[in-house]
Amino acid sequence: MELFDGIATSKPKLRAVRVGTSGYSFKDWVGPFYPHGLRPADQLRFYAQRFDCVEVNVSYYRVPSAQLFESMLRRTPDDFAFVVKLHADMTHRSSTDDALYHEFDQALHPLTERKRLHGLLAQFPFRFRNNQTNRAFVARLRERFANQALFIEFRHDSWILDATFDWMRGLAIGYVSVDEPQLRGLVPPVARATTDVGYVRMHGRNEKTWFDAGPETGDRYDYAYADDELRAWAERIRELAQGTRRTFVFFNNCHAGQAPANAQTMQSLLAEFGL
């Protein structure tokens, strides 16, 4: 047991492979994961008793404030790790607005000062293809966040080349391995690391709604992994961890509490390997 923000908690064992979820604040996690009656303000404390890292996704939709990260720090123990997703204007609209990057960087200061920021995630859309213009944008993004670990997720398979991995190593950019539907043009389940930190995102395999998700069709990430599917990835992650200092695994199948359930199963599977 330990105390943070005046509340006694148990905490997960720190591992060479850290497992968490993409975001933590979802109404439909109440019941499947969060107890009924738990205040929203206490959800991160509850989450941090079971996981030792989280992907902050709110930053994709709006530039967060430093006060938001200060609040998150107060509600998590000192060894809890944050990875922050870059704003959509950066990754989906290729913004070069210096003011945007400055504001985003300023917001990160509480995390960087406490050494709790373990990286930035740039998730590019399917239309972001492997060409000279986009490679130049990625290189410029690396320069803008030169003092932070940068991880990049590509959604189009034109990037999945040995030349891409070599290029990323040269820029000290971490490749994000993904599990997603095996549809034409999407990235295959290649487990690779291009820095000393591995990174895996589990999106689910919902083929029906991946390209046409919406209010009438459903959630792209509505998918519950079967144990055998997770076990196959646990083997890949074990191999990835053998060549890295640390590996992050985040579950993004956030519909109805499926992500934390699958993440806890993954923790158990990796524990069988001593990870």
PDB file of C-alpha atoms in Angstrom:
ATOM      1  CA  MET A   1       0.000   0.000   0.000  1.00  0.00           C
ATOM      2  CA  GLU A   2       1.111   3.588  -0.572  1.00  0.00           C
ATOM      3  CA  LEU A   3      -0.332   7.068  -0.380  1.00  0.00           C
ATOM      4  CA  PHE A   4      -0.831   9.588  -3.160  1.00  0.00           C
ATOM      5  CA  ASP A   5      -3.034  12.655  -2.894  1.00  0.00           C
ATOM      6  CA  GLY A   6      -3.837  11.492   0.640  1.00  0.00           C
ATOM      7  CA  ILE A   7      -5.478   8.248  -0.497  1.00  0.00           C
ATOM      8  CA  ALA A   8      -4.152   4.802   0.353  1.00  0.00           C
ATOM      9  CA  THR A   9      -3.868   2.535  -2.663  1.00  0.00           C
ATOM     10  CA  SER A  10      -2.296  -0.638  -3.880  1.00  0.00           C
ATOM     11  CA  LYS A  11      -0.360  -0.330  -7.105  1.00  0.00           C
ATOM     12  CA  PRO A  12       0.498  -2.673  -9.950  1.00  0.00           C
ATOM     13  CA  LYS A  13       3.948  -4.217 -10.059  1.00  0.00           C
ATOM     14  CA  LEU A  14       6.213  -2.243 -12.376  1.00  0.00           C
ATOM     15  CA  ARG A  15       7.157  -4.315 -15.388  1.00  0.00           C
ATOM     16  CA  ALA A  16       9.577  -4.238 -18.297  1.00  0.00           C
ATOM     17  CA  VAL A  17       6.390  -4.332 -20.371  1.00  0.00           C
ATOM     18  CA  ARG A  18       3.838  -1.766 -19.264  1.00  0.00           C
ATOM     19  CA  VAL A  19       0.223  -2.407 -20.222  1.00  0.00           C
ATOM     20  CA  GLY A  20      -2.559   0.175 -20.173  1.00  0.00           C
ATOM     21  CA  THR A  21      -5.382   1.661 -22.209  1.00  0.00           C
ATOM     22  CA  SER A  22      -5.885   4.515 -24.637  1.00  0.00           C
ATOM     23  CA  GLY A  23      -7.739   6.916 -22.393  1.00  0.00           C
ATOM     24  CA  TYR A  24      -9.419   6.046 -19.125  1.00  0.00           C
ATOM     25  CA  SER A  25     -12.537   8.235 -18.804  1.00  0.00           C
ATOM     26  CA  PHE A  26     -15.496   6.605 -20.552  1.00  0.00           C
ATOM     27  CA  LYS A  27     -19.088   6.496 -19.357  1.00  0.00           C
ATOM     28  CA  ASP A  28     -19.598   2.935 -20.586  1.00  0.00           C
ATOM     29  CA  TRP A  29     -16.727   1.677 -18.420  1.00  0.00           C
ATOM     30  CA  VAL A  30     -18.925   2.178 -15.343  1.00  0.00           C
ATOM     31  CA  GLY A  31     -20.072  -1.308 -14.460  1.00  0.00           C
ATOM     32  CA  PRO A  32     -17.674  -3.297 -16.667  1.00  0.00           C
ATOM     33  CA  PHE A  33     -14.614  -1.681 -15.049  1.00  0.00           C
ATOM     34  CA  TYR A  34     -15.389   1.199 -12.710  1.00  0.00           C
ATOM     35  CA  PRO A  35     -17.680   0.490  -9.750  1.00  0.00           C
ATOM     36  CA  HIS A  36     -21.102   2.129  -9.802  1.00  0.00           C
ATOM     37  CA  GLY A  37     -21.035   5.221  -7.628  1.00  0.00           C
ATOM     38  CA  LEU A  38     -17.346   5.971  -8.199  1.00  0.00           C
ATOM     39  CA  ARG A  39     -16.935   9.694  -8.804  1.00  0.00           C
ATOM     40  CA  PRO A  40     -15.471  10.622 -12.214  1.00  0.00           C
ATOM     41  CA  ALA A  41     -12.763  12.542 -10.351  1.00  0.00           C
ATOM     42  CA  ASP A  42     -11.673   9.262  -8.724  1.00  0.00           C
ATOM     43  CA  GLN A  43     -11.535   7.182 -11.901  1.00  0.00           C
ATOM     44  CA  LEU A  44      -7.860   7.810 -12.613  1.00  0.00           C
ATOM     45  CA  ARG A  45      -6.949   6.851  -9.040  1.00  0.00           C
ATOM     46  CA  PHE A  46      -8.889   3.606  -9.475  1.00  0.00           C
ATOM     47  CA  TYR A  47      -7.280   2.986 -12.870  1.00  0.00           C
ATOM     48  CA  ALA A  48      -3.768   3.567 -11.466  1.00  0.00           C
ATOM     49  CA  GLN A  49      -4.284   0.773  -8.938  1.00  0.00           C
ATOM     50  CA  ARG A  50      -4.521  -1.682 -11.846  1.00  0.00           C
ATOM     51  CA  PHE A  51      -2.282  -0.208 -14.532  1.00  0.00           C
ATOM     52  CA  ASP A  52       1.010   1.701 -14.436  1.00  0.00           C
ATOM     53  CA  CYS A  53       0.602   3.750 -17.621  1.00  0.00           C
ATOM     54  CA  VAL A  54      -1.996   5.464 -19.797  1.00  0.00           C
ATOM     55  CA  GLU A  55      -2.251   7.063 -23.200  1.00  0.00           C
ATOM     56  CA  VAL A  56      -3.746  10.536 -22.859  1.00  0.00           C
ATOM     57  CA  ASN A  57      -6.137  10.890 -25.797  1.00  0.00           C
ATOM     58  CA  VAL A  58      -8.011  14.073 -24.864  1.00  0.00           C
ATOM     59  CA  SER A  59      -5.037  15.969 -26.288  1.00  0.00           C
ATOM     60  CA  TYR A  60      -5.982  14.733 -29.767  1.00  0.00           C
ATOM     61  CA  TYR A  61      -9.256  16.693 -29.631  1.00  0.00           C
ATOM     62  CA  ARG A  62      -8.114  19.841 -27.846  1.00  0.00           C
ATOM     63  CA  VAL A  63      -4.834  21.257 -26.667  1.00  0.00           C
ATOM     64  CA  PRO A  64      -4.792  20.410 -22.961  1.00  0.00           C
ATOM     65  CA  SER A  65      -3.889  22.797 -20.188  1.00  0.00           C
ATOM     66  CA  ALA A  66      -0.992  22.425 -17.809  1.00  0.00           C
ATOM     67  CA  GLN A  67      -3.580  22.362 -15.024  1.00  0.00           C
ATOM     68  CA  LEU A  68      -5.101  19.193 -16.479  1.00  0.00           C
ATOM     69  CA  PHE A  69      -1.780  17.399 -16.290  1.00  0.00           C
ATOM     70  CA  GLU A  70      -1.153  18.761 -12.790  1.00  0.00           C
ATOM     71  CA  SER A  71      -4.438  17.159 -11.756  1.00  0.00           C
ATOM     72  CA  MET A  72      -3.461  13.849 -13.346  1.00  0.00           C
ATOM     73  CA  LEU A  73      -0.147  13.893 -11.528  1.00  0.00           C
ATOM     74  CA  ARG A  74      -1.880  14.375  -8.170  1.00  0.00           C
ATOM     75  CA  ARG A  75      -4.093  11.367  -8.822  1.00  0.00           C
ATOM     76  CA  THR A  76      -1.340   8.925  -9.795  1.00  0.00           C
ATOM     77  CA  PRO A  77       1.757   7.548  -8.060  1.00  0.00           C
ATOM     78  CA  ASP A  78       5.227   8.792  -8.929  1.00  0.00           C
ATOM     79  CA  ASP A  79       6.101   5.779 -11.074  1.00  0.00           C
ATOM     80  CA  PHE A  80       2.977   6.002 -13.228  1.00  0.00           C
ATOM     81  CA  ALA A  81       3.817   6.742 -16.890  1.00  0.00           C
ATOM     82  CA  PHE A  82       2.020   9.044 -19.320  1.00  0.00           C
ATOM     83  CA  VAL A  83       2.165   9.026 -23.108  1.00  0.00           C
ATOM     84  CA  VAL A  84       0.375  11.973 -24.708  1.00  0.00           C
ATOM     85  CA  LYS A  85      -1.260  11.834 -28.131  1.00  0.00           C
ATOM     86  CA  LEU A  86      -0.548  14.749 -30.443  1.00  0.00           C
ATOM     87  CA  HIS A  87      -3.360  17.058 -31.501  1.00  0.00           C
ATOM     88  CA  ALA A  88      -5.315  16.205 -34.653  1.00  0.00           C
ATOM     89  CA  ASP A  89      -4.259  19.454 -36.309  1.00  0.00           C
ATOM     90  CA  MET A  90      -0.699  18.156 -36.231  1.00  0.00           C
ATOM     91  CA  THR A  91      -1.269  14.634 -37.496  1.00  0.00           C
ATOM     92  CA  HIS A  92      -4.459  14.861 -39.552  1.00  0.00           C
ATOM     93  CA  ARG A  93      -4.137  18.375 -40.978  1.00  0.00           C
ATOM     94  CA  SER A  94      -0.322  18.627 -41.111  1.00  0.00           C
ATOM     95  CA  SER A  95      -0.356  21.967 -39.335  1.00  0.00           C
ATOM     96  CA  THR A  96       2.855  23.983 -39.276  1.00  0.00           C
ATOM     97  CA  ASP A  97       1.430  26.649 -36.961  1.00  0.00           C
ATOM     98  CA  ASP A  98       4.216  27.491 -34.510  1.00  0.00           C
ATOM     99  CA  ALA A  99       1.703  28.805 -31.973  1.00  0.00           C
ATOM    100  CA  LEU A 100      -0.038  25.425 -31.845  1.00  0.00           C
ATOM    101  CA  TYR A 101       3.186  23.550 -31.130  1.00  0.00           C
ATOM    102  CA  HIS A 102       4.295  26.097 -28.559  1.00  0.00           C
ATOM    103  CA  GLU A 103       0.968  25.890 -26.707  1.00  0.00           C
ATOM    104  CA  PHE A 104       1.089  22.098 -26.737  1.00  0.00           C
ATOM    105  CA  ASP A 105       4.673  22.033 -25.484  1.00  0.00           C
ATOM    106  CA  GLN A 106       3.862  24.471 -22.673  1.00  0.00           C
ATOM    107  CA  ALA A 107       1.019  22.263 -21.504  1.00  0.00           C
ATOM    108  CA  LEU A 108       3.420  19.328 -21.124  1.00  0.00           C
ATOM    109  CA  HIS A 109       5.660  21.099 -18.608  1.00  0.00           C
ATOM    110  CA  PRO A 110       4.162  19.523 -15.449  1.00  0.00           C
ATOM    111  CA  LEU A 111       4.783  16.058 -16.899  1.00  0.00           C
ATOM    112  CA  THR A 112       8.284  16.811 -18.141  1.00  0.00           C
ATOM    113  CA  GLU A 113       9.339  18.534 -14.936  1.00  0.00           C
ATOM    114  CA  ARG A 114       8.290  15.496 -12.904  1.00  0.00           C
ATOM    115  CA  LYS A 115       9.819  13.109 -15.451  1.00  0.00           C
ATOM    116  CA  ARG A 116       6.464  11.453 -15.925  1.00  0.00           C
ATOM    117  CA  LEU A 117       6.129  11.996 -19.669  1.00  0.00           C
ATOM    118  CA  HIS A 118       7.365   8.857 -21.412  1.00  0.00           C
ATOM    119  CA  GLY A 119       6.652   9.983 -24.938  1.00  0.00           C
ATOM    120  CA  LEU A 120       4.388  11.550 -27.515  1.00  0.00           C
ATOM    121  CA  LEU A 121       2.199   9.547 -29.868  1.00  0.00           C
ATOM    122  CA  ALA A 122       1.615  10.728 -33.424  1.00  0.00           C
ATOM    123  CA  GLN A 123      -1.178   8.694 -35.011  1.00  0.00           C
ATOM    124  CA  PHE A 124      -1.464   9.480 -38.703  1.00  0.00           C
ATOM    125  CA  PRO A 125      -4.594   8.742 -40.760  1.00  0.00           C
ATOM    126  CA  PHE A 126      -5.019   6.163 -43.526  1.00  0.00           C
ATOM    127  CA  ARG A 127      -4.657   8.866 -46.188  1.00  0.00           C
ATOM    128  CA  PHE A 128      -1.157   9.750 -44.904  1.00  0.00           C
ATOM    129  CA  ARG A 129       0.854   7.764 -47.448  1.00  0.00           C
ATOM    130  CA  ASN A 130       4.566   7.158 -47.715  1.00  0.00           C
ATOM    131  CA  ASN A 131       5.823   9.961 -49.969  1.00  0.00           C
ATOM    132  CA  GLN A 132       8.471  12.656 -49.895  1.00  0.00           C
ATOM    133  CA  THR A 133       6.143  15.366 -48.572  1.00  0.00           C
ATOM    134  CA  ASN A 134       4.931  13.268 -45.665  1.00  0.00           C
ATOM    135  CA  ARG A 135       8.401  11.996 -44.809  1.00  0.00           C
ATOM    136  CA  ALA A 136       9.556  15.601 -44.636  1.00  0.00           C
ATOM    137  CA  PHE A 137       6.660  16.451 -42.323  1.00  0.00           C
ATOM    138  CA  VAL A 138       7.561  13.573 -39.994  1.00  0.00           C
ATOM    139  CA  ALA A 139      11.184  14.732 -39.904  1.00  0.00           C
ATOM    140  CA  ARG A 140      10.029  18.255 -39.041  1.00  0.00           C
ATOM    141  CA  LEU A 141       7.798  16.852 -36.295  1.00  0.00           C
ATOM    142  CA  ARG A 142      10.839  15.109 -34.841  1.00  0.00           C
ATOM    143  CA  GLU A 143      12.650  18.464 -34.780  1.00  0.00           C
ATOM    144  CA  ARG A 144       9.733  20.236 -33.095  1.00  0.00           C
ATOM    145  CA  PHE A 145       9.715  17.717 -30.239  1.00  0.00           C
ATOM    146  CA  ALA A 146      13.448  17.092 -30.170  1.00  0.00           C
ATOM    147  CA  ASN A 147      13.541  16.681 -26.381  1.00  0.00           C
ATOM    148  CA  GLN A 148      10.773  14.068 -26.170  1.00  0.00           C
ATOM    149  CA  ALA A 149      10.472  10.439 -27.143  1.00  0.00           C
ATOM    150  CA  LEU A 150       8.316  10.345 -30.265  1.00  0.00           C
ATOM    151  CA  PHE A 151       6.309   7.320 -31.398  1.00  0.00           C
ATOM    152  CA  ILE A 152       4.551   7.169 -34.738  1.00  0.00           C
ATOM    153  CA  GLU A 153       1.611   5.035 -35.796  1.00  0.00           C
ATOM    154  CA  PHE A 154       1.003   4.715 -39.504  1.00  0.00           C
ATOM    155  CA  ARG A 155      -2.346   3.488 -40.788  1.00  0.00           C
ATOM    156  CA  HIS A 156      -1.358   2.853 -44.424  1.00  0.00           C
ATOM    157  CA  ASP A 157       0.761  -0.130 -45.382  1.00  0.00           C
ATOM    158  CA  SER A 158       2.907   1.859 -47.831  1.00  0.00           C
ATOM    159  CA  TRP A 159       5.099   2.655 -44.812  1.00  0.00           C
ATOM    160  CA  ILE A 160       5.791  -0.959 -43.906  1.00  0.00           C
ATOM    161  CA  LEU A 161       9.188  -1.337 -45.514  1.00  0.00           C
ATOM    162  CA  ASP A 162      12.647  -2.085 -44.154  1.00  0.00           C
ATOM    163  CA  ALA A 163      13.677   1.301 -45.549  1.00  0.00           C
ATOM    164  CA  THR A 164      11.046   2.979 -43.355  1.00  0.00           C
ATOM    165  CA  PHE A 165      12.304   1.247 -40.226  1.00  0.00           C
ATOM    166  CA  ASP A 166      15.900   2.233 -41.027  1.00  0.00           C
ATOM    167  CA  TRP A 167      14.799   5.833 -41.636  1.00  0.00           C
ATOM    168  CA  MET A 168      12.940   5.910 -38.318  1.00  0.00           C
ATOM    169  CA  ARG A 169      15.980   4.569 -36.471  1.00  0.00           C
ATOM    170  CA  GLY A 170      18.052   7.338 -37.998  1.00  0.00           C
ATOM    171  CA  LEU A 171      15.594   9.943 -36.683  1.00  0.00           C
ATOM    172  CA  ALA A 172      15.236   8.235 -33.273  1.00  0.00           C
ATOM    173  CA  ILE A 173      11.507   7.776 -33.828  1.00  0.00           C
ATOM    174  CA  GLY A 174       9.744   4.793 -32.291  1.00  0.00           C
ATOM    175  CA  TYR A 175       7.621   2.620 -34.574  1.00  0.00           C
ATOM    176  CA  VAL A 176       4.173   1.747 -33.232  1.00  0.00           C
ATOM    177  CA  SER A 177       3.220  -1.859 -33.883  1.00  0.00           C
ATOM    178  CA  VAL A 178      -0.525  -2.306 -34.306  1.00  0.00           C
ATOM    179  CA  ASP A 179      -3.210  -4.919 -34.272  1.00  0.00           C
ATOM    180  CA  GLU A 180      -6.168  -3.945 -36.435  1.00  0.00           C
ATOM    181  CA  PRO A 181      -8.406  -5.534 -39.092  1.00  0.00           C
ATOM    182  CA  GLN A 182      -6.513  -7.125 -41.963  1.00  0.00           C
ATOM    183  CA  LEU A 183      -8.178  -5.050 -44.648  1.00  0.00           C
ATOM    184  CA  ARG A 184      -6.562  -3.935 -47.868  1.00  0.00           C
ATOM    185  CA  GLY A 185      -4.163  -1.065 -47.293  1.00  0.00           C
ATOM    186  CA  LEU A 186      -4.078  -1.316 -43.508  1.00  0.00           C
ATOM    187  CA  VAL A 187      -0.921  -2.061 -41.559  1.00  0.00           C
ATOM    188  CA  PRO A 188      -0.188  -5.743 -40.870  1.00  0.00           C
ATOM    189  CA  PRO A 189       0.616  -7.008 -37.343  1.00  0.00           C
ATOM    190  CA  VAL A 190       4.367  -6.435 -37.562  1.00  0.00           C
ATOM    191  CA  ALA A 191       6.046  -6.258 -34.169  1.00  0.00           C
ATOM    192  CA  ARG A 192       9.120  -4.043 -34.594  1.00  0.00           C
ATOM    193  CA  ALA A 193      11.049  -1.541 -32.526  1.00  0.00           C
ATOM    194  CA  THR A 194      13.117   1.280 -34.007  1.00  0.00           C
ATOM    195  CA  THR A 195      14.355   2.708 -30.686  1.00  0.00           C
ATOM    196  CA  ASP A 196      15.092   1.087 -27.341  1.00  0.00           C
ATOM    197  CA  VAL A 197      11.394   1.388 -26.428  1.00  0.00           C
ATOM    198  CA  GLY A 198       8.790  -0.869 -28.017  1.00  0.00           C
ATOM    199  CA  TYR A 199       5.229   0.327 -28.530  1.00  0.00           C
ATOM    200  CA  VAL A 200       2.106  -1.683 -29.370  1.00  0.00           C
ATOM    201  CA  ARG A 201      -1.476  -0.470 -29.883  1.00  0.00           C
ATOM    202  CA  MET A 202      -4.359  -2.945 -29.917  1.00  0.00           C
ATOM    203  CA  HIS A 203      -7.281  -1.536 -31.889  1.00  0.00           C
ATOM    204  CA  GLY A 204      -9.455  -4.630 -32.276  1.00  0.00           C
ATOM    205  CA  ARG A 205     -10.458  -6.361 -35.491  1.00  0.00           C
ATOM    206  CA  ASN A 206     -13.850  -4.910 -36.285  1.00  0.00           C
ATOM    207  CA  GLU A 207     -13.783  -5.205 -40.062  1.00  0.00           C
ATOM    208  CA  LYS A 208     -17.427  -4.226 -40.591  1.00  0.00           C
ATOM    209  CA  THR A 209     -17.162  -0.694 -39.242  1.00  0.00           C
ATOM    210  CA  TRP A 210     -13.478   0.185 -39.634  1.00  0.00           C
ATOM    211  CA  PHE A 211     -13.936   2.351 -42.712  1.00  0.00           C
ATOM    212  CA  ASP A 212     -17.555   3.423 -42.126  1.00  0.00           C
ATOM    213  CA  ALA A 213     -17.896   3.786 -38.369  1.00  0.00           C
ATOM    214  CA  GLY A 214     -20.498   6.299 -37.238  1.00  0.00           C
ATOM    215  CA  PRO A 215     -23.711   6.795 -35.274  1.00  0.00           C
ATOM    216  CA  GLU A 216     -25.649   4.428 -37.512  1.00  0.00           C
ATOM    217  CA  THR A 217     -23.007   1.785 -38.151  1.00  0.00           C
ATOM    218  CA  GLY A 218     -21.232   1.552 -34.807  1.00  0.00           C
ATOM    219  CA  ASP A 219     -17.837   2.061 -33.179  1.00  0.00           C
ATOM    220  CA  ARG A 220     -14.700   1.215 -35.170  1.00  0.00           C
ATOM    221  CA  TYR A 221     -13.061   0.013 -31.960  1.00  0.00           C
ATOM    222  CA  ASP A 222     -15.931  -2.142 -30.717  1.00  0.00           C
ATOM    223  CA  TYR A 223     -14.137  -5.458 -30.376  1.00  0.00           C
ATOM    224  CA  ALA A 224     -13.352  -7.871 -27.546  1.00  0.00           C
ATOM    225  CA  TYR A 225     -10.224  -9.943 -28.066  1.00  0.00           C
ATOM    226  CA  ALA A 226     -10.397 -13.676 -27.492  1.00  0.00           C
ATOM    227  CA  ASP A 227      -7.758 -15.175 -25.220  1.00  0.00           C
ATOM    228  CA  ASP A 228      -6.037 -16.998 -28.085  1.00  0.00           C
ATOM    229  CA  GLU A 229      -5.729 -13.717 -30.013  1.00  0.00           C
ATOM    230  CA  LEU A 230      -4.128 -12.072 -26.994  1.00  0.00           C
ATOM    231  CA  ARG A 231      -1.825 -15.020 -26.414  1.00  0.00           C
ATOM    232  CA  ALA A 232      -0.495 -14.749 -29.967  1.00  0.00           C
ATOM    233  CA  TRP A 233       0.324 -11.093 -29.327  1.00  0.00           C
ATOM    234  CA  ALA A 234       1.861 -11.908 -25.943  1.00  0.00           C
ATOM    235  CA  GLU A 235       4.385 -14.056 -27.824  1.00  0.00           C
ATOM    236  CA  ARG A 236       5.168 -11.167 -30.180  1.00  0.00           C
ATOM    237  CA  ILE A 237       5.496  -8.768 -27.256  1.00  0.00           C
ATOM    238  CA  ARG A 238       7.854 -11.143 -25.462  1.00  0.00           C
ATOM    239  CA  GLU A 239      10.116 -11.141 -28.515  1.00  0.00           C
ATOM    240  CA  LEU A 240       9.856  -7.359 -28.765  1.00  0.00           C
ATOM    241  CA  ALA A 241      10.776  -6.953 -25.104  1.00  0.00           C
ATOM    242  CA  GLN A 242      13.949  -8.998 -25.549  1.00  0.00           C
ATOM    243  CA  GLY A 243      15.426  -6.230 -27.677  1.00  0.00           C
ATOM    244  CA  THR A 244      14.078  -3.171 -25.870  1.00  0.00           C
ATOM    245  CA  ARG A 245      14.602  -1.380 -22.589  1.00  0.00           C
ATOM    246  CA  ARG A 246      10.864  -1.032 -22.082  1.00  0.00           C
ATOM    247  CA  THR A 247       7.758  -1.823 -24.087  1.00  0.00           C
ATOM    248  CA  PHE A 248       4.346  -0.158 -23.859  1.00  0.00           C
ATOM    249  CA  VAL A 249       1.148  -1.959 -24.821  1.00  0.00           C
ATOM    250  CA  PHE A 250      -2.050   0.086 -25.020  1.00  0.00           C
ATOM    251  CA  PHE A 251      -5.529  -1.211 -25.755  1.00  0.00           C
ATOM    252  CA  ASN A 252      -7.677   1.140 -27.828  1.00  0.00           C
ATOM    253  CA  ASN A 253     -10.763  -1.105 -28.121  1.00  0.00           C
ATOM    254  CA  CYS A 254     -12.403   1.164 -25.577  1.00  0.00           C
ATOM    255  CA  HIS A 255     -16.083   0.392 -26.263  1.00  0.00           C
ATOM    256  CA  ALA A 256     -17.997  -0.842 -23.166  1.00  0.00           C
ATOM    257  CA  GLY A 257     -14.948  -1.526 -21.026  1.00  0.00           C
ATOM    258  CA  GLN A 258     -13.372  -4.038 -23.404  1.00  0.00           C
ATOM    259  CA  ALA A 259      -9.972  -2.327 -23.292  1.00  0.00           C
ATOM    260  CA  PRO A 260      -9.291  -2.679 -19.549  1.00  0.00           C
ATOM    261  CA  ALA A 261     -10.605  -6.241 -19.546  1.00  0.00           C
ATOM    262  CA  ASN A 262      -8.294  -7.246 -22.391  1.00  0.00           C
ATOM    263  CA  ALA A 263      -5.420  -5.271 -20.885  1.00  0.00           C
ATOM    264  CA  GLN A 264      -5.714  -7.160 -17.598  1.00  0.00           C
ATOM    265  CA  THR A 265      -5.736 -10.454 -19.462  1.00  0.00           C
ATOM    266  CA  MET A 266      -2.595  -9.371 -21.309  1.00  0.00           C
ATOM    267  CA  GLN A 267      -0.929  -8.533 -18.008  1.00  0.00           C
ATOM    268  CA  SER A 268      -1.625 -12.090 -16.826  1.00  0.00           C
ATOM    269  CA  LEU A 269      -0.328 -13.628 -20.050  1.00  0.00           C
ATOM    270  CA  LEU A 270       2.873 -11.603 -19.941  1.00  0.00           C
ATOM    271  CA  ALA A 271       3.358 -12.505 -16.271  1.00  0.00           C
ATOM    272  CA  GLU A 272       3.590 -16.142 -17.395  1.00  0.00           C
ATOM    273  CA  PHE A 273       6.722 -15.076 -19.293  1.00  0.00           C
ATOM    274  CA  GLY A 274       8.055 -13.189 -16.287  1.00  0.00           C
ATOM    275  CA  LEU A 275       7.270  -9.826 -17.900  1.00  0.00           C
TER     276      LEU A 275
END
